[in-house]
């Protein structure tokens, strides 16, 4: 004989009653759900009991007289509010970060177009790169042409000893210049083009960013040979799009140095008069683009506190 169960078994084919309130044993009246009259008999009363039981919560909680209101932390925000009005607004920074991330993705997409391979200076020759960006002739920065120039110089005859012949310009020579020769050549800076940027890998881009930090610091030291222009700002903006998202601590430090250099450039530009500025000089807006890219793309948000100190001192 099978052992009897202490709980009644439910037949799945039996749909009579609601099992959430136990198996129905007594008869229950079949009334509409909106029945609101006084029950006339026990069946109607049981109907109202079961109907009201369905509306009761499964768990009730007694108020705690010693309970203190819980202080909810402020919602996390990736973008700190701009305290000083001279800083970029949080709305602008959020929009810039979204668009710049999309721009970075577009720059790394493969293409079927065959790009012309253009010569580059040696990546380890910082001064060659300055000449390249300044638009100077390839003989000053292209390795192959520089080597050819050195061989040609070696083949030149030895100069005559001083005093062995008359001076190059005698006093009676009308062709002798009366003033020192000045360099009159004007070079057009080389702009960053998509074909050039696709040839620059992330490590090369990071090294060039380091070079720009060095040149900017020389510019801040009032070096006339290194003047940071809008063309350089465009190069930095494009080079940062080639830098990888995840960097080591040393590489991140290079980007932080770049942002600090352009914070210093912002401060310097605020003290200069308009007469001392050139139309090609980098603008404050371009400086903020570079700073915002480093801060928001690589998560260096503590630099905004340094930026606030800079704008307060301007």
mmCIF file of C-alpha atoms in Angstrom:
data_model
loop_
_atom_site.group_PDB
_atom_site.id
_atom_site.type_symbol
_atom_site.label_atom_id
_atom_site.label_comp_id
_atom_site.label_asym_id
_atom_site.label_seq_id
_atom_site.Cartn_x
_atom_site.Cartn_y
_atom_site.Cartn_z
ATOM 1 C CA UNK A 1 0.000 0.000 0.000
ATOM 2 C CA UNK A 2 1.439 3.322 -0.994
ATOM 3 C CA UNK A 3 2.144 5.693 1.870
ATOM 4 C CA UNK A 4 -0.399 8.454 2.183
ATOM 5 C CA UNK A 5 0.760 12.031 1.857
ATOM 6 C CA UNK A 6 0.121 14.525 4.611
ATOM 7 C CA UNK A 7 -0.782 17.132 1.966
ATOM 8 C CA UNK A 8 -3.631 16.661 -0.482
ATOM 9 C CA UNK A 9 -2.520 16.196 -4.035
ATOM 10 C CA UNK A 10 -3.679 18.617 -6.702
ATOM 11 C CA UNK A 11 -5.060 17.263 -9.897
ATOM 12 C CA UNK A 12 -3.717 19.458 -12.746
ATOM 13 C CA UNK A 13 -6.880 18.710 -14.734
ATOM 14 C CA UNK A 14 -9.012 20.125 -11.951
ATOM 15 C CA UNK A 15 -9.447 23.842 -12.669
ATOM 16 C CA UNK A 16 -12.029 24.483 -9.979
ATOM 17 C CA UNK A 17 -10.939 27.123 -7.514
ATOM 18 C CA UNK A 18 -7.778 29.139 -7.036
ATOM 19 C CA UNK A 19 -4.910 27.076 -5.601
ATOM 20 C CA UNK A 20 -3.109 30.183 -4.320
ATOM 21 C CA UNK A 21 -5.591 30.278 -1.406
ATOM 22 C CA UNK A 22 -5.822 26.584 -0.759
ATOM 23 C CA UNK A 23 -8.046 23.938 -2.246
ATOM 24 C CA UNK A 24 -11.694 24.933 -2.357
ATOM 25 C CA UNK A 25 -13.793 22.680 -0.128
ATOM 26 C CA UNK A 26 -16.896 24.718 0.621
ATOM 27 C CA UNK A 27 -19.127 25.996 -2.143
ATOM 28 C CA UNK A 28 -18.474 29.590 -3.269
ATOM 29 C CA UNK A 29 -20.971 31.787 -5.065
ATOM 30 C CA UNK A 30 -20.243 32.778 -8.650
ATOM 31 C CA UNK A 31 -20.700 36.543 -8.562
ATOM 32 C CA UNK A 32 -19.305 39.398 -10.681
ATOM 33 C CA UNK A 33 -15.981 40.894 -9.570
ATOM 34 C CA UNK A 34 -17.593 44.262 -8.797
ATOM 35 C CA UNK A 35 -20.135 42.776 -6.388
ATOM 36 C CA UNK A 36 -20.579 45.295 -3.525
ATOM 37 C CA UNK A 37 -23.786 44.232 -1.770
ATOM 38 C CA UNK A 38 -24.249 42.591 1.598
ATOM 39 C CA UNK A 39 -23.740 38.810 1.369
ATOM 40 C CA UNK A 40 -27.043 36.956 1.689
ATOM 41 C CA UNK A 41 -25.569 33.577 2.548
ATOM 42 C CA UNK A 42 -22.316 31.801 3.268
ATOM 43 C CA UNK A 43 -21.457 31.202 -0.393
ATOM 44 C CA UNK A 44 -21.591 34.912 -1.167
ATOM 45 C CA UNK A 45 -19.567 35.669 1.951
ATOM 46 C CA UNK A 46 -16.851 33.201 0.930
ATOM 47 C CA UNK A 47 -16.770 34.844 -2.498
ATOM 48 C CA UNK A 48 -16.048 38.267 -0.953
ATOM 49 C CA UNK A 49 -13.400 36.756 1.344
ATOM 50 C CA UNK A 50 -11.497 35.144 -1.520
ATOM 51 C CA UNK A 51 -11.865 38.238 -3.710
ATOM 52 C CA UNK A 52 -10.480 40.545 -1.010
ATOM 53 C CA UNK A 53 -7.666 38.100 -0.251
ATOM 54 C CA UNK A 54 -6.414 38.396 -3.811
ATOM 55 C CA UNK A 55 -5.975 42.160 -3.338
ATOM 56 C CA UNK A 56 -3.931 41.864 -0.156
ATOM 57 C CA UNK A 57 -0.107 42.122 -0.424
ATOM 58 C CA UNK A 58 1.886 38.980 0.165
ATOM 59 C CA UNK A 59 4.250 40.804 2.543
ATOM 60 C CA UNK A 60 3.490 43.628 4.954
ATOM 61 C CA UNK A 61 5.988 45.782 6.812
ATOM 62 C CA UNK A 62 5.531 47.429 10.180
ATOM 63 C CA UNK A 63 6.909 50.985 10.372
ATOM 64 C CA UNK A 64 10.150 51.202 12.351
ATOM 65 C CA UNK A 65 9.959 54.093 14.852
ATOM 66 C CA UNK A 66 13.784 54.247 15.068
ATOM 67 C CA UNK A 67 14.367 54.310 11.341
ATOM 68 C CA UNK A 68 16.287 57.271 9.907
ATOM 69 C CA UNK A 69 15.871 58.366 6.294
ATOM 70 C CA UNK A 70 18.529 56.871 4.055
ATOM 71 C CA UNK A 71 20.728 59.405 2.323
ATOM 72 C CA UNK A 72 21.086 58.431 -1.277
ATOM 73 C CA UNK A 73 24.464 59.256 -2.869
ATOM 74 C CA UNK A 74 24.380 61.648 -5.803
ATOM 75 C CA UNK A 75 24.113 59.913 -9.169
ATOM 76 C CA UNK A 76 27.534 59.206 -10.650
ATOM 77 C CA UNK A 77 28.529 61.573 -13.387
ATOM 78 C CA UNK A 78 31.454 61.039 -15.721
ATOM 79 C CA UNK A 79 31.623 64.741 -16.505
ATOM 80 C CA UNK A 80 32.314 67.138 -13.664
ATOM 81 C CA UNK A 81 30.286 70.342 -13.765
ATOM 82 C CA UNK A 82 32.121 73.365 -15.043
ATOM 83 C CA UNK A 83 32.390 75.736 -12.093
ATOM 84 C CA UNK A 84 34.084 78.624 -13.847
ATOM 85 C CA UNK A 85 32.223 80.208 -16.786
ATOM 86 C CA UNK A 86 35.437 80.280 -18.843
ATOM 87 C CA UNK A 87 35.586 76.475 -18.831
ATOM 88 C CA UNK A 88 33.754 74.490 -21.514
ATOM 89 C CA UNK A 89 30.240 73.603 -20.404
ATOM 90 C CA UNK A 90 29.353 69.992 -19.510
ATOM 91 C CA UNK A 91 26.918 69.883 -22.443
ATOM 92 C CA UNK A 92 29.619 70.934 -24.901
ATOM 93 C CA UNK A 93 32.105 68.431 -23.466
ATOM 94 C CA UNK A 94 29.597 65.589 -23.668
ATOM 95 C CA UNK A 95 28.779 66.432 -27.284
ATOM 96 C CA UNK A 96 32.462 66.812 -28.184
ATOM 97 C CA UNK A 97 33.371 63.470 -26.605
ATOM 98 C CA UNK A 98 30.637 61.663 -28.563
ATOM 99 C CA UNK A 99 31.604 63.208 -31.891
ATOM 100 C CA UNK A 100 35.348 62.773 -31.353
ATOM 101 C CA UNK A 101 34.944 59.091 -30.458
ATOM 102 C CA UNK A 102 33.000 58.585 -33.685
ATOM 103 C CA UNK A 103 35.713 60.459 -35.575
ATOM 104 C CA UNK A 104 38.377 58.152 -34.095
ATOM 105 C CA UNK A 105 36.399 55.099 -35.210
ATOM 106 C CA UNK A 106 36.090 56.454 -38.740
ATOM 107 C CA UNK A 107 39.830 57.091 -38.927
ATOM 108 C CA UNK A 108 40.712 53.438 -38.285
ATOM 109 C CA UNK A 109 38.241 51.945 -40.755
ATOM 110 C CA UNK A 110 39.922 50.084 -43.624
ATOM 111 C CA UNK A 111 39.514 51.356 -47.146
ATOM 112 C CA UNK A 112 39.955 49.814 -50.569
ATOM 113 C CA UNK A 113 41.437 53.010 -51.966
ATOM 114 C CA UNK A 114 45.146 52.740 -52.708
ATOM 115 C CA UNK A 115 46.894 55.685 -51.096
ATOM 116 C CA UNK A 116 50.076 57.120 -52.464
ATOM 117 C CA UNK A 117 52.996 56.358 -50.185
ATOM 118 C CA UNK A 118 54.522 59.698 -49.284
ATOM 119 C CA UNK A 119 58.005 60.045 -47.802
ATOM 120 C CA UNK A 120 58.309 60.775 -44.104
ATOM 121 C CA UNK A 121 61.214 62.044 -42.044
ATOM 122 C CA UNK A 122 62.948 59.631 -39.723
ATOM 123 C CA UNK A 123 60.676 59.315 -36.685
ATOM 124 C CA UNK A 124 63.685 59.691 -34.370
ATOM 125 C CA UNK A 125 64.729 63.015 -35.940
ATOM 126 C CA UNK A 126 62.689 65.624 -34.132
ATOM 127 C CA UNK A 127 64.093 68.642 -36.001
ATOM 128 C CA UNK A 128 63.511 66.958 -39.340
ATOM 129 C CA UNK A 129 59.858 66.645 -38.423
ATOM 130 C CA UNK A 130 59.651 70.340 -37.580
ATOM 131 C CA UNK A 131 61.080 71.115 -41.016
ATOM 132 C CA UNK A 132 58.610 68.667 -42.591
ATOM 133 C CA UNK A 133 55.612 70.250 -40.844
ATOM 134 C CA UNK A 134 56.851 73.732 -41.711
ATOM 135 C CA UNK A 135 56.684 72.852 -45.411
ATOM 136 C CA UNK A 136 60.411 73.126 -45.991
ATOM 137 C CA UNK A 137 61.963 71.337 -49.003
ATOM 138 C CA UNK A 138 62.543 67.610 -48.817
ATOM 139 C CA UNK A 139 66.317 68.096 -48.891
ATOM 140 C CA UNK A 140 66.086 69.240 -45.263
ATOM 141 C CA UNK A 141 64.136 66.281 -43.895
ATOM 142 C CA UNK A 142 64.039 63.355 -46.336
ATOM 143 C CA UNK A 143 66.816 60.898 -45.401
ATOM 144 C CA UNK A 144 67.674 59.836 -48.963
ATOM 145 C CA UNK A 145 68.035 63.393 -50.217
ATOM 146 C CA UNK A 146 69.988 64.452 -47.155
ATOM 147 C CA UNK A 147 72.468 61.620 -47.751
ATOM 148 C CA UNK A 148 72.839 62.627 -51.388
ATOM 149 C CA UNK A 149 73.484 66.188 -50.281
ATOM 150 C CA UNK A 150 76.175 65.029 -47.871
ATOM 151 C CA UNK A 151 77.915 63.021 -50.602
ATOM 152 C CA UNK A 152 77.837 66.015 -52.922
ATOM 153 C CA UNK A 153 79.335 68.148 -50.178
ATOM 154 C CA UNK A 154 82.106 65.588 -49.668
ATOM 155 C CA UNK A 155 82.979 65.712 -53.380
ATOM 156 C CA UNK A 156 83.490 69.480 -53.342
ATOM 157 C CA UNK A 157 87.112 70.669 -53.629
ATOM 158 C CA UNK A 158 88.853 71.727 -50.472
ATOM 159 C CA UNK A 159 88.484 75.475 -49.798
ATOM 160 C CA UNK A 160 91.560 77.599 -50.217
ATOM 161 C CA UNK A 161 93.377 78.669 -47.119
ATOM 162 C CA UNK A 162 92.526 82.019 -45.650
ATOM 163 C CA UNK A 163 94.691 84.742 -47.166
ATOM 164 C CA UNK A 164 95.911 82.670 -50.099
ATOM 165 C CA UNK A 165 93.827 84.678 -52.558
ATOM 166 C CA UNK A 166 92.009 87.956 -52.591
ATOM 167 C CA UNK A 167 88.791 88.309 -50.706
ATOM 168 C CA UNK A 168 85.560 87.097 -52.284
ATOM 169 C CA UNK A 169 84.282 90.660 -52.322
ATOM 170 C CA UNK A 170 86.984 93.277 -52.841
ATOM 171 C CA UNK A 171 86.329 96.890 -52.062
ATOM 172 C CA UNK A 172 86.240 97.781 -55.756
ATOM 173 C CA UNK A 173 83.890 94.933 -56.615
ATOM 174 C CA UNK A 174 80.485 96.478 -57.321
ATOM 175 C CA UNK A 175 78.779 93.119 -56.921
ATOM 176 C CA UNK A 176 79.711 92.896 -53.253
ATOM 177 C CA UNK A 177 76.597 93.125 -51.045
ATOM 178 C CA UNK A 178 76.409 96.106 -48.737
ATOM 179 C CA UNK A 179 73.958 94.412 -46.286
ATOM 180 C CA UNK A 180 73.880 90.895 -44.857
ATOM 181 C CA UNK A 181 71.778 88.471 -46.825
ATOM 182 C CA UNK A 182 68.417 87.621 -45.277
ATOM 183 C CA UNK A 183 66.334 84.539 -45.879
ATOM 184 C CA UNK A 184 63.284 85.620 -47.846
ATOM 185 C CA UNK A 185 61.804 82.196 -48.603
ATOM 186 C CA UNK A 186 58.310 81.697 -47.224
ATOM 187 C CA UNK A 187 57.135 78.111 -46.829
ATOM 188 C CA UNK A 188 53.555 76.941 -46.643
ATOM 189 C CA UNK A 189 52.982 74.634 -43.651
ATOM 190 C CA UNK A 190 52.073 71.069 -44.509
ATOM 191 C CA UNK A 191 48.475 70.245 -43.587
ATOM 192 C CA UNK A 192 47.409 66.864 -42.153
ATOM 193 C CA UNK A 193 45.633 64.961 -44.912
ATOM 194 C CA UNK A 194 43.850 61.590 -44.627
ATOM 195 C CA UNK A 195 46.444 59.977 -46.888
ATOM 196 C CA UNK A 196 49.222 61.123 -44.550
ATOM 197 C CA UNK A 197 47.438 60.141 -41.364
ATOM 198 C CA UNK A 198 46.690 56.617 -42.543
ATOM 199 C CA UNK A 199 50.446 56.048 -42.762
ATOM 200 C CA UNK A 200 50.928 56.988 -39.094
ATOM 201 C CA UNK A 201 50.509 54.124 -36.641
ATOM 202 C CA UNK A 202 49.596 54.607 -32.946
ATOM 203 C CA UNK A 203 53.189 54.455 -31.679
ATOM 204 C CA UNK A 204 54.335 56.967 -34.274
ATOM 205 C CA UNK A 205 51.417 59.263 -33.411
ATOM 206 C CA UNK A 206 52.311 59.149 -29.723
ATOM 207 C CA UNK A 207 55.925 60.075 -30.433
ATOM 208 C CA UNK A 208 54.838 63.013 -32.580
ATOM 209 C CA UNK A 209 52.530 64.153 -29.783
ATOM 210 C CA UNK A 210 55.581 64.115 -27.509
ATOM 211 C CA UNK A 211 57.430 66.275 -30.057
ATOM 212 C CA UNK A 212 54.584 68.790 -30.076
ATOM 213 C CA UNK A 213 54.761 69.022 -26.293
ATOM 214 C CA UNK A 214 58.466 69.839 -26.589
ATOM 215 C CA UNK A 215 57.894 72.447 -29.300
ATOM 216 C CA UNK A 216 55.067 74.036 -27.316
ATOM 217 C CA UNK A 217 57.295 74.346 -24.262
ATOM 218 C CA UNK A 218 59.940 76.027 -26.431
ATOM 219 C CA UNK A 219 57.254 78.378 -27.739
ATOM 220 C CA UNK A 220 56.364 79.251 -24.139
ATOM 221 C CA UNK A 221 60.024 80.098 -23.555
ATOM 222 C CA UNK A 222 59.687 82.802 -26.242
ATOM 223 C CA UNK A 223 61.678 80.859 -28.791
ATOM 224 C CA UNK A 224 61.258 82.584 -32.148
ATOM 225 C CA UNK A 225 62.137 79.398 -34.019
ATOM 226 C CA UNK A 226 59.102 77.534 -32.684
ATOM 227 C CA UNK A 227 55.758 79.264 -33.099
ATOM 228 C CA UNK A 228 52.663 77.135 -32.547
ATOM 229 C CA UNK A 229 50.025 77.823 -35.191
ATOM 230 C CA UNK A 230 46.563 76.636 -36.129
ATOM 231 C CA UNK A 231 48.139 74.135 -38.522
ATOM 232 C CA UNK A 232 49.960 72.536 -35.603
ATOM 233 C CA UNK A 233 46.695 72.393 -33.658
ATOM 234 C CA UNK A 234 45.089 70.490 -36.529
ATOM 235 C CA UNK A 235 48.011 68.068 -36.581
ATOM 236 C CA UNK A 236 47.648 67.391 -32.854
ATOM 237 C CA UNK A 237 43.886 66.945 -33.191
ATOM 238 C CA UNK A 238 44.384 64.359 -35.945
ATOM 239 C CA UNK A 239 47.325 62.638 -34.237
ATOM 240 C CA UNK A 240 45.285 62.109 -31.076
ATOM 241 C CA UNK A 241 42.735 60.265 -33.201
ATOM 242 C CA UNK A 242 45.442 57.692 -33.993
ATOM 243 C CA UNK A 243 46.449 57.069 -30.371
ATOM 244 C CA UNK A 244 45.056 53.879 -28.839
ATOM 245 C CA UNK A 245 42.265 53.941 -26.262
ATOM 246 C CA UNK A 246 44.173 52.011 -23.592
ATOM 247 C CA UNK A 247 47.656 53.250 -22.740
ATOM 248 C CA UNK A 248 50.330 52.454 -20.208
ATOM 249 C CA UNK A 249 51.047 54.833 -17.358
ATOM 250 C CA UNK A 250 54.095 56.244 -19.163
ATOM 251 C CA UNK A 251 52.161 56.890 -22.373
ATOM 252 C CA UNK A 252 49.297 58.462 -20.439
ATOM 253 C CA UNK A 253 51.821 60.761 -18.794
ATOM 254 C CA UNK A 254 52.832 61.992 -22.258
ATOM 255 C CA UNK A 255 49.242 63.001 -22.990
ATOM 256 C CA UNK A 256 48.923 64.726 -19.617
ATOM 257 C CA UNK A 257 52.073 66.715 -20.379
ATOM 258 C CA UNK A 258 50.525 67.760 -23.685
ATOM 259 C CA UNK A 259 47.346 68.974 -21.969
ATOM 260 C CA UNK A 260 49.347 70.898 -19.355
ATOM 261 C CA UNK A 261 51.439 72.543 -22.079
ATOM 262 C CA UNK A 262 48.306 73.871 -23.761
ATOM 263 C CA UNK A 263 46.872 75.016 -20.450
ATOM 264 C CA UNK A 264 50.042 77.074 -20.074
ATOM 265 C CA UNK A 265 49.619 78.306 -23.645
ATOM 266 C CA UNK A 266 46.082 79.428 -22.801
ATOM 267 C CA UNK A 267 47.372 81.401 -19.850
ATOM 268 C CA UNK A 268 50.113 82.994 -21.942
ATOM 269 C CA UNK A 269 47.718 83.991 -24.728
ATOM 270 C CA UNK A 270 45.463 85.768 -22.220
ATOM 271 C CA UNK A 271 48.323 88.089 -21.252
ATOM 272 C CA UNK A 272 49.367 88.954 -24.807
ATOM 273 C CA UNK A 273 48.069 92.019 -26.555
ATOM 274 C CA UNK A 274 46.400 91.708 -29.938
ATOM 275 C CA UNK A 275 49.317 93.536 -31.547
ATOM 276 C CA UNK A 276 51.672 90.724 -30.519
ATOM 277 C CA UNK A 277 49.519 88.015 -32.070
ATOM 278 C CA UNK A 278 49.585 86.751 -35.614
ATOM 279 C CA UNK A 279 46.652 85.557 -37.647
ATOM 280 C CA UNK A 280 48.160 82.075 -37.801
ATOM 281 C CA UNK A 281 48.695 81.715 -34.046
ATOM 282 C CA UNK A 282 46.793 78.972 -32.288
ATOM 283 C CA UNK A 283 43.467 80.125 -30.858
ATOM 284 C CA UNK A 284 42.095 79.439 -27.352
ATOM 285 C CA UNK A 285 39.347 77.327 -28.914
ATOM 286 C CA UNK A 286 41.904 74.988 -30.474
ATOM 287 C CA UNK A 287 43.684 74.697 -27.125
ATOM 288 C CA UNK A 288 40.421 73.639 -25.462
ATOM 289 C CA UNK A 289 39.854 71.002 -28.148
ATOM 290 C CA UNK A 290 43.241 69.437 -27.410
ATOM 291 C CA UNK A 291 42.752 69.604 -23.638
ATOM 292 C CA UNK A 292 39.217 68.186 -23.816
ATOM 293 C CA UNK A 293 40.355 65.294 -26.005
ATOM 294 C CA UNK A 294 42.992 64.235 -23.472
ATOM 295 C CA UNK A 295 40.712 64.722 -20.465
ATOM 296 C CA UNK A 296 37.560 63.026 -21.753
ATOM 297 C CA UNK A 297 38.839 60.354 -24.149
ATOM 298 C CA UNK A 298 41.538 59.020 -21.814
ATOM 299 C CA UNK A 299 39.709 59.766 -18.560
ATOM 300 C CA UNK A 300 42.148 62.318 -17.114
ATOM 301 C CA UNK A 301 39.331 64.295 -15.500
ATOM 302 C CA UNK A 302 41.412 65.579 -12.618
ATOM 303 C CA UNK A 303 43.059 67.933 -15.117
ATOM 304 C CA UNK A 304 39.857 69.985 -15.098
ATOM 305 C CA UNK A 305 40.772 71.131 -11.595
ATOM 306 C CA UNK A 306 44.087 72.382 -12.965
ATOM 307 C CA UNK A 307 42.209 74.013 -15.845
ATOM 308 C CA UNK A 308 39.946 75.799 -13.369
ATOM 309 C CA UNK A 309 42.967 77.114 -11.482
ATOM 310 C CA UNK A 310 44.433 78.377 -14.760
ATOM 311 C CA UNK A 311 41.290 80.232 -15.843
ATOM 312 C CA UNK A 312 40.901 81.755 -12.380
ATOM 313 C CA UNK A 313 44.415 83.165 -12.632
ATOM 314 C CA UNK A 314 43.863 84.587 -16.119
#
